[in-house]
Amino acid sequence: MKINPTKPSGNTIEEVSVDCVMIGFHGDELKILLLQWNETDWSLPRGKIYRSEQIAEAASRVLKETTGIQDVFLQQFHAFGPANRYQPYRADKKKRLKNNKAKNDFHESIISIGFYALVDFEKVKPNLTGSFQWCKITAIPNLLFDHDDVIELALIALRKDLRYLPIAKLLPQKFTLREMQKLYETILNRTFDRRNFHKLLMAYDFLIKLPEKKIGTANKSPHLYQIDLEKYETALQDGISY
Amino acid sequence: MKINPTKPSGNTIEEVSVDCVMIGFHGDELKILLLQWNETDWSLPRGKIYRSEQIAEAASRVLKETTGIQDVFLQQFHAFGPANRYQPYRADKKKRLKNNKAKNDFHESIISIGFYALVDFEKVKPNLTGSFQWCKITAIPNLLFDHDDVIELALIALRKDLRYLPIAKLLPQKFTLREMQKLYETILNRTFDRRNFHKLLMAYDFLIKLPEKKIGTANKSPHLYQIDLEKYETALQDGISY
């Protein structure tokens, strides 16, 4: 379910925020969408929940209001608690902050509810301000609040959910098995034996082998495949083993 | 991580509660632990979070304070939002309530964070009051708040987490493959082909076939097995396919 929200009326919930972890995949890279507050301070997109909306609606609205991004399915994965946020090193970050809004936010949001989405970072671009950047997962700066923890748990949740997620939709419409393997390897941060992985995938009936081959690759031209979307959805109900 | 909490000091978070879904398994039955408020009103164990504790600590403390149950690993699975709680049929429930504390609770807790645990209901018994009961999953009454939804999502979360959970620890120390299959079937609410299921399990190295057989069963005596705990933990890291 993708939610395209409008601004609700009424009061927000004071003690709770939503944090959005946009996980971007393209080729063999994973990136996270970060908001730059000033020269040194970065965070995830975050915001409040209105009393008249669902938490998932709030997450979609916050993402749209802060980044301009919409039509993305955000998956709730974890609620982060009060004790974490007041450790000494968090207090340090707060002292450093020049921005009063961010300082207040340290007080107000005692609990935050994390959402993640997996998208193609070449296609999903923030369009409201210049202060958002897709940042390589290996080069994420020290973040405000407990957002380092939030990203860590988002990646764990993504890896656990992977068998139920239509990740193959992130591939080009026609793709090689090597590209599909790379997708799993990048997200899971591990390697697979090529033959075992292909055998596993071919045990499902959602891959359609095309007569065409991919040309212009270094070695011999590999076959192209596409997804039978209906069969893919069925396979995802039970979860795809890999 | 099992948490044995002590009462924290300071203020609670006003707008948020924790709900505990205790899922009980024994033989081929699933049950849920429910609190009876009066002749007609039932709910899950629930309570507030102190600002000085982690959310998981709050869940363990609430479970202990309300039911006396401790030493149970509670898994956070979902945060439930404001809009759900104020639908007309919830208001109906509220009007029906004779208990003022419960009435207030409808207002105060705008968001609740759900935790579940899977336990043996023959071993884990509430010992503080007589108002808690293990209730068969097929015979759960209409519950207060949004607790029907909370249980539904807890069961979905349990089924998704199953490949990573040490559920075999719910079996007797020595068990038959049939008993292990029944455990999976009861939790997943589906059946498996016996031979395929056994083949799948035997692909792992955590099952130790014992020289003894189970006696006193209707048909021929089946072999007994036990778990190699160390190998089991390793298998759970990657997730057990079934």
XYZ file of C-alpha atoms in Angstrom:
484
model
C 0.000 0.000 0.000
C 1.440 3.338 -1.069
C -0.001 6.301 0.734
C -0.179 9.783 -0.760
C -0.937 11.936 2.178
C -2.438 15.351 2.665
C -1.680 17.504 5.679
C -4.010 16.538 8.523
C -5.517 18.995 10.964
C -5.462 19.005 14.761
C -2.674 18.292 17.215
C 0.452 16.232 16.875
C 1.621 13.627 19.374
C 4.294 15.408 21.388
C 6.417 12.530 22.609
C 6.748 10.510 19.404
C 8.327 11.046 15.943
C 8.756 8.996 12.803
C 12.179 8.456 11.200
C 12.440 7.490 7.512
C 15.346 5.347 6.334
C 15.431 5.511 2.546
C 17.698 2.671 1.430
C 18.843 3.195 -2.148
C 20.100 0.436 -4.414
C 21.630 0.728 -7.872
C 24.212 -1.475 -9.580
C 26.187 -2.806 -6.642
C 25.823 0.161 -4.300
C 23.669 0.794 -1.251
C 23.065 4.368 -0.159
C 21.029 6.139 2.545
C 19.209 9.446 2.091
C 20.505 12.000 4.622
C 19.550 15.560 5.549
C 22.388 17.999 6.179
C 21.584 20.505 8.989
C 24.885 22.433 8.855
C 28.576 21.756 8.100
C 28.822 18.915 10.600
C 25.326 17.701 11.437
C 23.311 15.129 9.520
C 20.156 13.159 10.215
C 17.444 11.053 8.623
C 14.209 12.704 7.458
C 11.982 12.871 10.533
C 8.777 14.463 11.769
C 5.725 14.334 14.016
C 2.530 12.257 13.929
C -0.882 13.941 13.990
C -3.489 12.448 16.311
C -5.870 12.108 13.390
C -3.618 9.977 11.163
C -2.207 6.466 11.131
C 1.503 6.097 11.879
C 2.131 4.889 8.313
C 0.320 7.943 6.936
C 2.543 10.155 9.081
C 5.688 8.495 7.705
C 4.575 9.048 4.082
C 3.567 12.645 4.791
C 6.854 13.449 6.588
C 8.856 11.966 3.719
C 6.888 14.012 1.190
C 7.021 17.256 3.188
C 10.735 17.056 3.900
C 12.068 15.556 0.661
C 9.318 15.799 -1.932
C 9.484 12.032 -2.405
C 6.182 10.199 -2.709
C 4.704 6.974 -4.087
C 7.092 4.908 -2.002
C 6.062 1.986 0.206
C 7.445 2.585 3.709
C 7.732 -0.430 5.979
C 7.541 0.070 9.747
C 10.340 -1.863 11.450
C 11.078 -0.732 15.030
C 10.229 1.759 17.774
C 13.240 3.369 19.460
C 13.089 4.187 23.129
C 13.854 6.926 25.565
C 16.950 5.629 27.355
C 18.996 5.457 24.151
C 18.472 9.100 23.362
C 19.942 10.542 26.532
C 23.280 8.815 26.668
C 26.205 11.213 27.212
C 27.343 11.154 23.619
C 23.902 12.187 22.469
C 24.074 15.146 24.877
C 27.362 16.064 23.216
C 25.726 16.138 19.826
C 22.990 18.332 21.193
C 25.456 20.874 22.629
C 27.154 21.034 19.240
C 23.963 21.862 17.393
C 23.550 25.425 16.190
C 19.980 24.944 15.107
C 17.324 25.574 17.782
C 14.739 23.399 16.086
C 17.055 20.412 16.308
C 17.890 21.211 19.932
C 14.208 21.167 20.840
C 13.747 17.946 18.964
C 16.177 16.251 21.339
C 13.765 17.017 24.160
C 10.450 16.482 22.535
C 10.767 13.171 20.773
C 11.209 10.559 23.410
C 10.188 7.697 21.171
C 10.670 7.400 17.444
C 9.115 4.878 15.103
C 11.379 3.809 12.258
C 10.240 3.149 8.685
C 12.370 1.995 5.774
C 11.913 1.796 2.010
C 14.109 0.157 -0.610
C 14.295 2.222 -3.806
C 16.478 2.870 -6.853
C 18.563 5.915 -5.923
C 18.952 6.859 -9.594
C 15.183 7.211 -9.877
C 14.109 8.500 -6.470
C 15.529 11.953 -5.953
C 14.637 14.491 -3.283
C 13.340 17.627 -4.985
C 12.475 20.121 -2.283
C 15.830 21.398 -1.090
C 19.502 20.941 -1.837
C 20.214 19.737 1.689
C 19.424 16.050 1.077
C 22.050 13.668 -0.281
C 22.271 9.967 -1.096
C 25.208 8.836 0.991
C 27.165 5.607 0.461
C 26.509 3.147 3.248
C 30.242 2.810 3.853
C 30.693 6.579 4.252
C 27.854 7.661 6.532
C 28.905 10.480 8.894
C 28.203 10.454 12.619
C 24.470 11.259 12.795
C 22.245 13.295 15.098
C 19.897 11.696 17.647
C 20.144 7.885 17.625
C 20.002 7.783 13.831
C 23.127 5.607 13.545
C 21.218 2.900 15.466
C 18.083 3.497 13.401
C 19.963 2.853 10.130
C 21.655 -0.242 11.574
C 18.329 -1.768 12.576
C 16.692 -0.760 9.285
C 19.308 -2.785 7.406
C 18.803 -5.784 9.710
C 15.027 -5.523 9.197
C 15.454 -5.257 5.413
C 17.617 -8.390 5.384
C 15.063 -10.319 7.452
C 12.150 -9.113 5.316
C 13.978 -9.788 2.063
C 12.253 -13.079 1.273
C 8.875 -11.309 1.326
C 9.882 -8.152 -0.558
C 9.467 -7.669 -4.333
C 13.093 -6.564 -4.655
C 13.407 -7.913 -8.200
C 11.369 -4.867 -9.229
C 14.531 -2.824 -8.597
C 16.219 -4.562 -11.540
C 15.878 -3.381 -15.151
C 12.889 -4.950 -16.906
C 15.224 -7.460 -18.580
C 18.136 -8.591 -16.477
C 20.758 -11.326 -16.168
C 20.880 -13.851 -13.321
C 24.225 -12.290 -12.418
C 22.470 -8.933 -11.874
C 19.845 -10.577 -9.696
C 22.541 -12.340 -7.655
C 24.380 -9.012 -7.238
C 21.187 -7.434 -5.891
C 20.895 -10.092 -3.172
C 24.621 -9.956 -2.443
C 24.671 -6.164 -2.088
C 21.683 -6.045 0.238
C 22.769 -9.051 2.309
C 26.422 -7.989 2.287
C 27.569 -11.543 1.495
C 28.445 -13.623 -1.546
C 26.638 -16.649 -2.989
C 28.005 -19.565 -4.948
C 26.845 -18.753 -8.468
C 25.603 -22.225 -9.372
C 23.771 -22.851 -6.110
C 22.142 -19.440 -6.241
C 20.942 -19.942 -9.815
C 19.648 -23.417 -9.006
C 17.717 -22.000 -6.055
C 16.177 -19.227 -8.144
C 15.266 -21.549 -10.983
C 13.315 -23.737 -8.539
C 10.713 -20.957 -8.665
C 8.566 -20.379 -11.706
C 8.589 -16.578 -11.709
C 11.691 -16.190 -13.873
C 11.057 -16.143 -17.627
C 14.117 -16.921 -19.733
C 14.115 -14.710 -22.834
C 15.497 -15.701 -26.235
C 17.657 -12.536 -26.193
C 21.087 -12.299 -24.675
C 22.812 -9.362 -23.069
C 25.472 -7.967 -25.358
C 28.450 -5.783 -24.623
C 29.549 -7.628 -21.474
C 33.156 -8.662 -20.960
C 32.662 -12.421 -21.184
C 30.252 -14.500 -23.212
C 26.799 -12.964 -23.554
C 24.528 -14.101 -20.703
C 20.813 -14.813 -21.101
C 18.284 -12.168 -20.208
C 15.337 -12.869 -17.913
C 12.201 -11.112 -16.872
C 9.758 -11.514 -14.000
C 6.282 -13.022 -14.237
C 4.768 -10.557 -11.782
C 1.777 -12.685 -10.848
C 3.864 -15.778 -10.076
C 6.384 -13.586 -8.287
C 3.705 -12.242 -5.922
C 2.556 -15.786 -5.197
C 6.107 -16.932 -4.415
C 6.580 -13.943 -2.082
C 3.557 -14.960 0.002
C 5.465 -17.974 1.308
C 8.823 -16.215 1.168
C 11.631 -16.831 -1.261
C 14.470 -19.006 0.011
C 18.026 -18.138 -0.980
C 18.307 -11.108 26.053
C 15.948 -11.713 28.956
C 15.394 -8.678 31.103
C 14.487 -8.858 34.763
C 13.389 -5.396 35.538
C 13.091 -3.329 38.675
C 10.662 -0.444 38.978
C 12.280 2.709 37.570
C 11.828 6.171 39.049
C 10.676 9.397 37.396
C 7.902 10.089 34.925
C 6.195 7.862 32.424
C 5.595 8.722 28.786
C 1.956 9.824 28.661
C 1.032 9.115 25.078
C 2.511 5.637 24.667
C 1.914 2.157 26.176
C 3.324 -1.309 25.668
C 1.080 -4.313 24.942
C 2.320 -7.856 25.641
C 1.077 -10.744 23.500
C 2.008 -13.960 25.272
C 1.597 -16.722 22.691
C 1.396 -20.112 24.395
C 2.153 -23.415 22.667
C 1.689 -26.926 24.013
C 0.898 -30.145 22.132
C -1.042 -28.877 19.164
C -2.669 -25.859 20.779
C -1.964 -22.143 20.573
C -3.287 -19.882 23.323
C -3.072 -16.178 24.216
C -2.808 -14.820 27.764
C -5.715 -12.467 28.457
C -6.689 -10.217 31.362
C -10.351 -10.179 32.369
C -11.542 -6.708 33.495
C -15.142 -7.681 34.288
C -17.787 -10.119 32.985
C -17.499 -8.927 29.416
C -14.234 -7.045 28.976
C -10.862 -8.573 28.208
C -7.506 -7.196 27.105
C -3.832 -8.012 26.779
C -1.450 -7.130 29.611
C -0.471 -3.499 29.035
C 1.253 -0.605 30.778
C 3.285 2.597 30.557
C 6.945 3.273 29.725
C 9.128 5.291 32.111
C 11.346 7.945 30.562
C 14.360 6.375 32.234
C 13.980 2.888 30.734
C 14.292 1.232 27.342
C 11.054 0.164 25.667
C 12.044 -3.511 26.001
C 12.675 -3.025 29.735
C 9.208 -1.491 30.047
C 7.621 -4.494 28.328
C 9.346 -6.953 30.700
C 8.475 -4.858 33.748
C 4.822 -4.493 32.705
C 4.538 -8.241 32.131
C 6.072 -8.957 35.539
C 3.995 -6.349 37.398
C 0.692 -7.391 35.863
C 1.101 -11.184 35.617
C 4.115 -12.145 37.737
C 5.703 -13.727 34.684
C 9.413 -13.106 34.197
C 12.451 -14.588 32.446
C 10.681 -14.450 29.095
C 12.187 -12.980 25.939
C 9.780 -10.421 24.516
C 10.179 -9.473 20.877
C 9.056 -6.023 19.721
C 7.002 -6.342 16.533
C 4.876 -3.268 15.729
C 3.759 0.176 16.899
C 0.011 0.812 16.690
C -1.244 4.252 15.851
C -3.778 6.807 16.910
C -6.380 6.616 14.153
C -7.106 2.946 14.818
C -8.027 3.549 18.402
C -10.821 6.016 17.828
C -12.957 4.199 15.328
C -16.641 4.095 16.275
C -16.603 0.502 17.442
C -13.778 1.287 19.819
C -15.885 4.115 21.272
C -18.612 1.559 21.815
C -16.297 -0.600 23.825
C -15.321 2.396 25.895
C -18.927 3.291 26.721
C -19.479 -0.280 27.836
C -16.594 -0.204 30.274
C -17.478 -0.031 33.959
C -13.905 0.460 35.059
C -12.682 4.076 35.192
C -9.035 3.140 34.831
C -9.766 1.429 31.532
C -11.864 4.390 30.387
C -8.955 6.761 31.006
C -6.612 4.436 29.219
C -8.614 4.928 26.028
C -7.661 8.587 26.124
C -4.126 8.476 27.348
C -2.444 5.903 25.215
C -2.460 7.162 21.690
C 0.272 4.851 20.514
C 1.055 1.364 21.752
C 4.122 -0.705 21.053
C 3.462 -4.431 20.725
C 5.726 -7.187 22.046
C 5.231 -10.930 21.728
C 6.757 -14.007 23.332
C 6.323 -17.674 22.458
C 6.190 -19.872 25.564
C 4.916 -23.218 26.832
C 1.543 -22.426 28.433
C 1.857 -25.446 30.728
C 5.020 -23.961 32.226
C 4.419 -20.217 32.136
C 1.580 -19.358 34.463
C 0.485 -15.954 35.694
C 0.721 -15.917 39.495
C -0.363 -12.499 40.690
C -4.125 -12.555 40.301
C -6.848 -14.899 39.205
C -7.969 -12.574 36.429
C -5.525 -13.837 33.787
C -6.359 -16.809 31.598
C -4.743 -18.691 28.746
C -7.369 -18.501 26.026
C -7.515 -20.748 22.949
C -6.683 -18.829 19.809
C -9.905 -20.013 18.196
C -12.026 -18.742 21.099
C -10.713 -15.261 21.840
C -13.489 -12.877 22.897
C -13.925 -9.394 21.458
C -11.131 -7.413 23.135
C -10.743 -3.891 24.498
C -8.770 -1.182 22.701
C -7.315 -2.400 19.380
C -6.097 -5.626 20.983
C -7.749 -7.852 18.368
C -5.489 -6.189 15.756
C -2.485 -6.434 18.060
C -2.888 -10.221 18.401
C -3.418 -10.623 14.650
C -0.191 -8.785 13.850
C 1.701 -10.595 16.615
C 0.852 -13.928 14.967
C 1.927 -12.629 11.551
C 5.195 -11.366 13.066
C 5.788 -14.708 14.821
C 5.290 -16.575 11.546
C 7.713 -14.283 9.727
C 10.313 -14.510 12.501
C 9.962 -18.285 12.832
C 13.063 -19.195 10.843
C 15.198 -17.183 13.284
C 13.511 -18.275 16.535
C 14.715 -21.182 18.701
C 11.234 -22.703 18.782
C 12.549 -26.269 19.087
C 13.288 -25.369 22.708
C 9.523 -25.573 23.295
C 9.650 -29.320 22.603
C 10.469 -31.916 25.291
C 14.213 -32.595 25.544
C 13.738 -35.769 23.485
C 11.127 -35.561 20.756
C 9.956 -37.231 17.563
C 10.114 -35.598 14.130
C 6.327 -35.800 14.124
C 6.235 -33.584 17.246
C 8.572 -31.083 15.621
C 6.432 -31.022 12.475
C 3.325 -30.462 14.625
C 5.014 -27.474 16.284
C 5.613 -25.820 12.913
C 2.150 -26.750 11.663
C 0.395 -25.347 14.714
C 2.253 -22.038 14.647
C 2.021 -21.625 10.869
C -1.560 -22.894 10.752
C -0.812 -25.122 7.737
C 0.197 -28.698 7.055
C 3.424 -30.070 5.603
C 4.055 -33.182 3.600
C 5.711 -35.470 6.154
C 8.503 -36.741 3.929
C 9.422 -33.337 2.475
C 9.402 -31.753 5.899
C 11.661 -34.429 7.387
C 14.034 -34.211 4.429
C 14.247 -30.441 4.878
C 14.976 -30.739 8.597
C 17.547 -33.471 8.112
C 19.470 -31.201 5.714
C 20.568 -29.377 8.884
C 23.043 -30.890 11.304
C 21.398 -29.772 14.541
C 19.169 -32.828 14.944
C 20.759 -35.742 16.812
C 19.059 -39.079 16.201
C 19.013 -41.075 19.451
C 19.229 -44.871 19.711
C 16.016 -44.811 21.794
C 12.518 -44.927 20.369
C 9.343 -43.408 21.699
C 7.105 -46.088 23.173
C 3.408 -46.075 23.885
C 2.347 -44.413 20.617
C -0.439 -45.833 18.488
C 1.640 -46.927 15.501
C 5.158 -48.262 15.271
C 7.578 -46.615 17.710
C 9.187 -43.557 16.133
C 12.791 -42.508 16.731
C 13.587 -39.871 19.316
C 15.763 -36.858 18.531
C 17.416 -34.107 20.459
C 18.868 -30.733 19.540
C 22.565 -29.895 19.342
C 22.116 -26.423 20.793
C 25.344 -24.974 19.425
C 24.645 -26.116 15.861
C 21.029 -25.016 16.232
C 22.088 -21.459 17.117
C 24.387 -21.392 14.074
C 21.593 -22.577 11.768
C 19.256 -19.910 13.175
C 21.703 -17.137 12.265
C 21.000 -17.722 8.575
C 17.401 -18.754 9.181
C 15.927 -22.237 8.924
C 14.045 -22.998 5.724
C 10.899 -25.083 5.904
